[in-house]
CSV table of C-alpha atoms in Angstrom, one decimal:
chain,number,residue,atom,x,y,z
A,1,MET,CA,69.9,198.5,30.0
A,2,SER,CA,71.6,195.2,30.1
A,3,SER,CA,72.5,192.8,32.9
A,4,GLY,CA,73.8,189.3,33.6
A,5,ILE,CA,76.4,187.2,35.2
A,6,ILE,CA,80.0,187.3,34.0
A,7,LYS,CA,83.1,185.4,35.0
A,8,SER,CA,85.9,187.3,36.5
A,9,ASN,CA,89.0,186.2,38.5
A,10,GLY,CA,87.4,182.8,39.2
A,11,MET,CA,84.2,184.5,40.4
A,12,GLU,CA,80.8,184.9,38.9
A,13,LEU,CA,79.8,188.5,39.2
A,14,TYR,CA,76.3,189.9,38.5
A,15,TYR,CA,76.4,193.3,36.7
A,16,ASP,CA,73.9,195.9,35.5
A,17,ALA,CA,74.7,198.4,32.7
A,18,ARG,CA,72.8,201.4,31.4
A,19,GLY,CA,73.4,204.4,29.2
A,20,PRO,CA,74.9,204.6,25.7
A,21,GLU,CA,77.1,201.6,24.8
A,22,ASP,CA,79.6,204.0,23.2
A,23,GLY,CA,79.8,206.2,26.2
A,24,GLU,CA,82.8,206.4,28.5
A,25,PRO,CA,82.4,203.6,31.1
A,26,ILE,CA,81.9,204.4,34.8
A,27,LEU,CA,82.1,201.5,37.1
A,28,PHE,CA,80.2,201.8,40.4
A,29,ILE,CA,81.6,199.6,43.3
A,30,MET,CA,79.4,199.1,46.4
A,31,GLY,CA,80.5,198.8,50.0
A,32,LEU,CA,80.4,196.2,52.8
A,33,SER,CA,77.6,193.7,52.5
A,34,ALA,CA,75.6,195.9,50.1
A,35,GLN,CA,74.3,194.7,46.7
A,36,TRP,CA,74.6,197.0,43.7
A,37,VAL,CA,70.9,197.9,44.1
A,38,PHE,CA,71.9,200.2,47.0
A,39,TRP,CA,73.2,202.8,44.5
A,40,PRO,CA,70.4,205.3,44.2
A,41,GLU,CA,68.7,204.9,40.9
A,42,ALA,CA,68.6,208.7,40.5
A,43,LEU,CA,72.4,208.9,40.6
A,44,LEU,CA,72.9,206.0,38.1
A,45,ASP,CA,70.3,207.5,35.7
A,46,ASP,CA,71.9,210.9,36.1
A,47,MET,CA,75.3,209.6,34.9
A,48,ALA,CA,73.6,207.7,32.1
A,49,ARG,CA,71.8,210.9,30.9
A,50,ARG,CA,75.2,212.7,30.9
A,51,GLY,CA,76.3,210.2,28.2
A,52,TYR,CA,78.3,207.7,30.3
A,53,ARG,CA,78.0,203.9,30.1
A,54,VAL,CA,77.1,203.2,33.7
A,55,ILE,CA,78.0,199.8,35.2
A,56,ALA,CA,77.3,198.6,38.7
A,57,PHE,CA,77.8,195.1,40.1
A,58,ASP,CA,77.6,192.8,43.1
A,59,ASN,CA,81.0,192.2,44.7
A,60,ARG,CA,81.9,188.7,45.6
A,61,ASP,CA,80.0,187.6,48.7
A,62,ALA,CA,77.1,189.9,47.9
A,63,GLY,CA,73.8,189.5,46.0
A,64,MET,CA,73.9,187.3,43.0
A,65,SER,CA,77.7,187.0,42.8
A,66,THR,CA,79.8,184.1,44.0
A,67,ALA,CA,79.5,183.3,47.8
A,68,ILE,CA,82.8,182.3,49.4
A,69,ARG,CA,82.6,179.3,51.8
A,70,ALA,CA,85.9,179.3,53.7
A,71,PRO,CA,86.7,178.3,57.3
A,72,ILE,CA,86.5,181.1,59.9
A,73,ARG,CA,89.9,181.2,61.6
A,74,GLN,CA,89.4,184.4,63.6
A,75,GLY,CA,86.4,186.2,65.1
A,76,PRO,CA,85.7,189.8,64.2
A,77,VAL,CA,86.6,191.1,67.7
A,78,GLY,CA,90.0,189.4,67.7
A,79,ALA,CA,90.6,190.3,64.1
A,80,MET,CA,89.9,194.0,64.9
A,81,ALA,CA,92.4,193.9,67.8
A,82,ARG,CA,95.1,192.4,65.6
A,83,TYR,CA,94.3,195.1,62.9
A,84,MET,CA,94.7,197.9,65.4
A,85,LEU,CA,98.0,196.5,66.6
A,86,GLY,CA,99.3,196.0,63.0
A,87,MET,CA,99.3,192.2,63.3
A,88,PRO,CA,98.3,189.9,60.4
A,89,VAL,CA,94.6,189.1,60.1
A,90,ALA,CA,93.5,185.7,58.7
A,91,ALA,CA,90.8,186.2,56.0
A,92,PRO,CA,89.5,184.2,53.1
A,93,TYR,CA,90.6,187.0,50.8
A,94,THR,CA,91.7,190.7,50.9
A,95,LEU,CA,90.8,193.8,49.0
A,96,VAL,CA,93.6,193.0,46.6
A,97,ASP,CA,91.6,190.0,45.4
A,98,MET,CA,88.5,192.3,45.0
A,99,VAL,CA,90.7,194.6,42.9
A,100,ALA,CA,91.4,191.6,40.7
A,101,ASP,CA,87.6,190.9,40.5
A,102,THR,CA,87.1,194.5,39.4
A,103,VAL,CA,89.7,194.4,36.7
A,104,GLY,CA,88.5,191.0,35.5
A,105,LEU,CA,85.0,192.4,35.1
A,106,LEU,CA,86.4,195.2,32.9
A,107,ASP,CA,88.2,192.5,30.9
A,108,ALA,CA,85.1,190.4,30.5
A,109,LEU,CA,83.1,193.4,29.3
A,110,GLY,CA,85.8,194.4,26.8
A,111,ILE,CA,86.6,197.7,28.6
A,112,ALA,CA,90.2,198.9,28.5
A,113,ARG,CA,89.8,201.9,30.9
A,114,ALA,CA,87.0,203.1,33.1
A,115,HIS,CA,86.1,205.8,35.6
A,116,LEU,CA,85.7,204.3,39.0
A,117,VAL,CA,83.2,205.3,41.7
A,118,GLY,CA,83.3,203.5,45.0
A,119,ALA,CA,81.3,203.8,48.2
A,120,SER,CA,82.7,202.8,51.6
A,121,MET,CA,84.6,199.5,51.1
A,122,GLY,CA,84.0,200.0,47.4
A,123,GLY,CA,85.9,203.3,47.7
A,124,MET,CA,88.8,201.4,49.2
A,125,ILE,CA,88.7,198.9,46.2
A,126,ALA,CA,88.5,201.8,43.8
A,127,GLN,CA,91.4,203.6,45.4
A,128,LEU,CA,93.5,200.4,45.4
A,129,THR,CA,92.6,199.7,41.8
A,130,ALA,CA,93.7,203.2,40.7
A,131,ALA,CA,97.0,202.8,42.6
A,132,THR,CA,97.9,199.3,41.4
A,133,GLN,CA,96.2,199.2,38.0
A,134,ALA,CA,96.8,202.7,36.7
A,135,SER,CA,96.5,201.8,33.1
A,136,ARG,CA,92.9,200.7,33.6
A,137,VAL,CA,91.6,203.7,35.5
A,138,LEU,CA,90.6,207.0,33.9
A,139,SER,CA,89.5,208.8,37.1
A,140,LEU,CA,88.7,208.0,40.7
A,141,THR,CA,85.8,209.1,42.9
A,142,SER,CA,85.8,207.7,46.4
A,143,ILE,CA,82.7,208.2,48.6
A,144,MET,CA,82.4,207.8,52.4
A,145,SER,CA,85.6,205.8,52.5
A,146,SER,CA,89.1,206.0,53.9
A,147,ASN,CA,92.7,205.0,53.5
A,148,ASN,CA,91.9,202.1,55.9
A,149,SER,CA,94.5,203.3,58.5
A,150,PRO,CA,94.1,201.7,62.0
A,151,PHE,CA,94.9,205.1,63.5
A,152,LEU,CA,91.8,206.8,62.2
A,153,PRO,CA,89.0,207.7,64.7
A,154,PRO,CA,86.9,204.6,65.2
A,155,PRO,CA,83.2,204.2,64.1
A,156,LYS,CA,80.5,205.0,66.6
A,157,PRO,CA,79.8,201.6,68.3
A,158,ALA,CA,76.1,201.5,67.4
A,159,ALA,CA,76.8,202.2,63.8
A,160,LEU,CA,79.5,199.5,63.5
A,161,LYS,CA,77.4,196.9,65.4
A,162,THR,CA,74.3,197.3,63.3
A,163,LEU,CA,76.3,196.7,60.1
A,164,VAL,CA,78.8,194.0,61.1
A,165,ALA,CA,77.2,192.1,64.0
A,166,PRO,CA,73.5,192.9,64.3
A,167,LYS,CA,71.7,191.0,67.0
A,168,VAL,CA,68.4,190.9,65.1
A,169,LYS,CA,66.3,187.9,64.1
A,170,VAL,CA,65.5,188.1,60.4
A,171,GLU,CA,63.2,185.4,59.1
A,172,THR,CA,60.7,187.4,57.0
A,173,LEU,CA,60.7,190.2,54.5
A,174,ASP,CA,59.0,192.5,57.0
A,175,GLN,CA,61.6,191.8,59.6
A,176,TYR,CA,64.4,192.5,57.1
A,177,LEU,CA,62.7,195.8,56.1
A,178,ALA,CA,62.4,196.8,59.7
A,179,PHE,CA,66.1,195.9,60.3
A,180,GLY,CA,67.0,198.0,57.2
A,181,ARG,CA,65.1,201.1,58.5
A,182,ASP,CA,66.8,200.8,61.9
A,183,MET,CA,70.3,200.3,60.3
A,184,MET,CA,70.0,203.3,58.0
A,185,SER,CA,68.7,205.5,60.8
A,186,ARG,CA,71.9,204.6,62.8
A,187,ILE,CA,74.4,205.1,60.0
A,188,GLY,CA,72.7,208.1,58.3
A,189,GLY,CA,73.3,211.7,58.9
A,190,THR,CA,71.0,214.7,59.6
A,191,LEU,CA,69.6,214.9,56.0
A,192,PRO,CA,66.3,213.2,55.3
A,193,GLN,CA,66.7,209.8,53.6
A,194,ASP,CA,64.5,208.5,50.7
A,195,GLN,CA,62.6,205.9,52.6
A,196,GLU,CA,60.9,204.6,49.5
A,197,ASP,CA,64.2,204.1,47.6
A,198,LEU,CA,65.8,202.5,50.7
A,199,GLU,CA,62.8,200.1,51.0
A,200,ARG,CA,63.2,199.3,47.3
A,201,ALA,CA,66.9,198.4,47.8
A,202,PHE,CA,66.2,196.2,50.9
A,203,ARG,CA,63.3,194.5,49.2
A,204,GLN,CA,65.4,193.8,46.1
A,205,SER,CA,68.2,192.5,48.3
A,206,TRP,CA,65.9,190.1,50.0
A,207,GLU,CA,64.5,188.9,46.7
A,208,ARG,CA,67.9,188.5,45.1
A,209,GLY,CA,69.2,186.5,48.1
A,210,LEU,CA,71.0,187.4,51.3
A,211,ASN,CA,74.5,186.2,52.3
A,212,PRO,CA,75.1,187.0,56.1
A,213,ARG,CA,78.4,185.1,56.0
A,214,GLY,CA,79.6,187.4,53.3
A,215,ILE,CA,79.4,190.4,55.6
A,216,LEU,CA,82.0,188.8,57.9
A,217,ASN,CA,84.2,187.7,55.0
A,218,GLN,CA,84.2,191.2,53.5
A,219,PHE,CA,84.8,192.8,56.9
A,220,MET,CA,87.8,190.5,57.5
A,221,ALA,CA,89.1,191.4,54.0
A,222,ILE,CA,89.2,195.0,55.0
A,223,LEU,CA,91.1,194.3,58.2
A,224,ALA,CA,93.5,191.9,56.5
A,225,THR,CA,94.4,194.5,53.8
A,226,GLY,CA,95.5,197.1,56.3
A,227,SER,CA,96.4,200.7,55.5
A,228,LEU,CA,96.4,201.7,51.8
A,229,ASN,CA,98.9,204.5,52.3
A,230,ARG,CA,101.8,202.6,50.8
A,231,TYR,CA,99.7,202.3,47.6
A,232,LEU,CA,97.9,205.6,47.3
A,233,ARG,CA,100.9,207.7,46.6
A,234,ARG,CA,101.1,205.9,43.2
A,235,VAL,CA,97.7,207.3,42.0
A,236,ARG,CA,98.1,209.6,39.1
A,237,CYS,CA,94.6,209.9,37.7
A,238,PRO,CA,92.2,212.7,38.7
A,239,ALA,CA,90.8,211.8,42.1
A,240,GLN,CA,87.8,213.2,44.0
A,241,ILE,CA,87.1,212.3,47.6
A,242,ILE,CA,83.5,212.8,48.8
A,243,HIS,CA,82.5,212.4,52.5
A,244,GLY,CA,79.6,213.1,54.8
A,245,GLY,CA,80.3,215.6,57.5
A,246,SER,CA,78.0,213.6,59.8
A,247,ASP,CA,79.2,210.1,59.0
A,248,PRO,CA,79.2,207.9,62.2
A,249,LEU,CA,80.7,204.8,60.5
A,250,ILE,CA,83.7,206.1,58.6
A,251,ARG,CA,84.4,209.5,60.2
A,252,PRO,CA,85.2,212.5,58.0
A,253,ALA,CA,88.9,212.0,59.0
A,254,GLY,CA,88.9,208.9,56.8
A,255,GLY,CA,88.0,210.9,53.7
A,256,LYS,CA,90.6,213.5,54.6
A,257,ALA,CA,93.2,210.9,55.1
A,258,SER,CA,92.6,209.5,51.6
A,259,ALA,CA,92.7,213.0,50.0
A,260,LYS,CA,96.0,213.7,51.8
A,261,ALA,CA,97.6,210.4,50.6
A,262,ILE,CA,96.5,210.7,46.9
A,263,PRO,CA,98.5,213.2,44.8
A,264,GLY,CA,96.3,215.9,43.4
A,265,ALA,CA,93.1,214.6,45.1
A,266,ARG,CA,90.2,217.0,45.8
A,267,LEU,CA,88.1,216.7,48.9
A,268,ALA,CA,84.4,217.6,49.3
A,269,ILE,CA,82.8,217.3,52.7
A,270,LEU,CA,79.0,217.4,52.3
A,271,GLU,CA,77.3,218.8,55.3
A,272,GLY,CA,74.6,216.7,56.9
A,273,MET,CA,75.4,213.6,54.9
A,274,GLY,CA,76.2,210.4,57.0
A,275,HIS,CA,77.1,207.0,55.7
A,276,ASP,CA,74.4,207.2,53.1
A,277,LEU,CA,73.4,209.0,49.9
A,278,PRO,CA,70.3,211.0,50.7
A,279,PRO,CA,68.4,212.8,47.9
A,280,ALA,CA,69.7,216.3,48.9
A,281,VAL,CA,73.3,215.4,48.0
A,282,LEU,CA,72.7,213.4,44.8
A,283,PRO,CA,72.9,216.4,42.4
A,284,ARG,CA,76.2,217.5,43.9
A,285,VAL,CA,77.6,214.0,43.9
A,286,GLY,CA,76.7,213.6,40.3
A,287,GLU,CA,78.4,217.0,39.5
A,288,LEU,CA,81.6,215.9,41.3
A,289,ILE,CA,81.7,212.6,39.5
A,290,ALA,CA,81.2,214.2,36.1
A,291,ALA,CA,83.7,216.9,36.8
A,292,THR,CA,86.3,214.4,37.9
A,293,ALA,CA,85.7,212.4,34.7
A,294,GLN,CA,86.1,215.5,32.6
A,295,ARG,CA,89.4,216.3,34.3
A,296,ALA,CA,90.6,213.0,33.0
A,297,GLY,CA,89.9,214.2,29.5
A,298,ALA,CA,91.9,217.3,30.0
A,299,SER,CA,95.1,215.3,30.2
A,300,ARG,CA,96.8,217.8,32.4
A,301,PRO,CA,99.7,216.5,34.6
A,302,LEU,CA,99.0,216.0,38.3
A,303,GLY,CA,101.2,217.1,41.1
A,304,GLY,CA,104.1,215.1,42.5
A,305,GLU,CA,104.0,212.7,45.4
A,306,GLY,CA,102.4,214.1,48.4
A,307,GLU,CA,100.9,217.1,46.6
A,308,HIS,CA,97.2,217.6,47.1
A,309,LEU,CA,94.6,220.4,47.0
A,310,ALA,CA,93.4,222.1,50.2
A,311,ASP,CA,90.4,220.6,51.9
A,312,VAL,CA,87.2,222.1,50.7
A,313,ALA,CA,84.0,222.0,52.8
A,314,ILE,CA,81.0,222.0,50.5
A,315,SER,CA,77.4,222.2,51.6
A,316,VAL,CA,74.6,220.2,49.9
A,317,ASP,CA,73.7,223.1,47.6
A,318,GLY,CA,77.3,223.2,46.3
A,319,HIS,CA,78.4,226.5,47.8
A,320,GLN,CA,81.7,226.7,49.5
């Protein structure tokens, strides 16, 4: 394993790498407000055992990466209303800037092309990178994400509130761990979560440093970017969309919308999974990521614009 801080696109990004150095690189991109430590260790280690060079990192405004201190020109409620109406949203940056961070990280690590795996906001960044930086992306796996269309079914209010605007006083580690347990219970699905692994991630996040302002900045970046549909038709690499059938934050319709917009994309709906990665789904998620990466090696042509495979509902044991 190796780790450190690297300069990219004017940012300092913390990264962690494991697996053989000569393995094909897979870059894991985390979601809104989450540090890289929220990727389940079992999943990262699984991909490393498969022979991939596994890299995960803190996005800007998360963890040990650069924190952005820009004036707030709009509140989240007003920004959400403007987003729904198709009006411009003022934000310190957009997902386009975070794509540049991602590509800059690959540059700094000397990686010409990589497989991308993104969760939630990270899935949007991965989709956008595959669409606009095609020469740098071998394959795309987008998990619990969407095409960011304002016309998708909205999140359940309790799930959105606990992530974006929690009314919780957090001054100690114990309070933060309690907040984390409550949040994950609200955004999770019906499958049991790994409480020990989640506590590890929240504890590490506390120790590495919290950035509450970064949550708002990243949320505004999502809104300011708007629908990705105008980009997604350009994706030509193998693409796999994975979504939880019980996701209360980004509804399954979000994953279906991305799969419909991306030529040749495959869709797997995992029953019982919410906006989380519980132990029961990790073997299947690993299989899907690896299979998508292997499709990239097959070098077969993908379908034309608008062509995609039929939706496939997959249970946690992998049976259709």
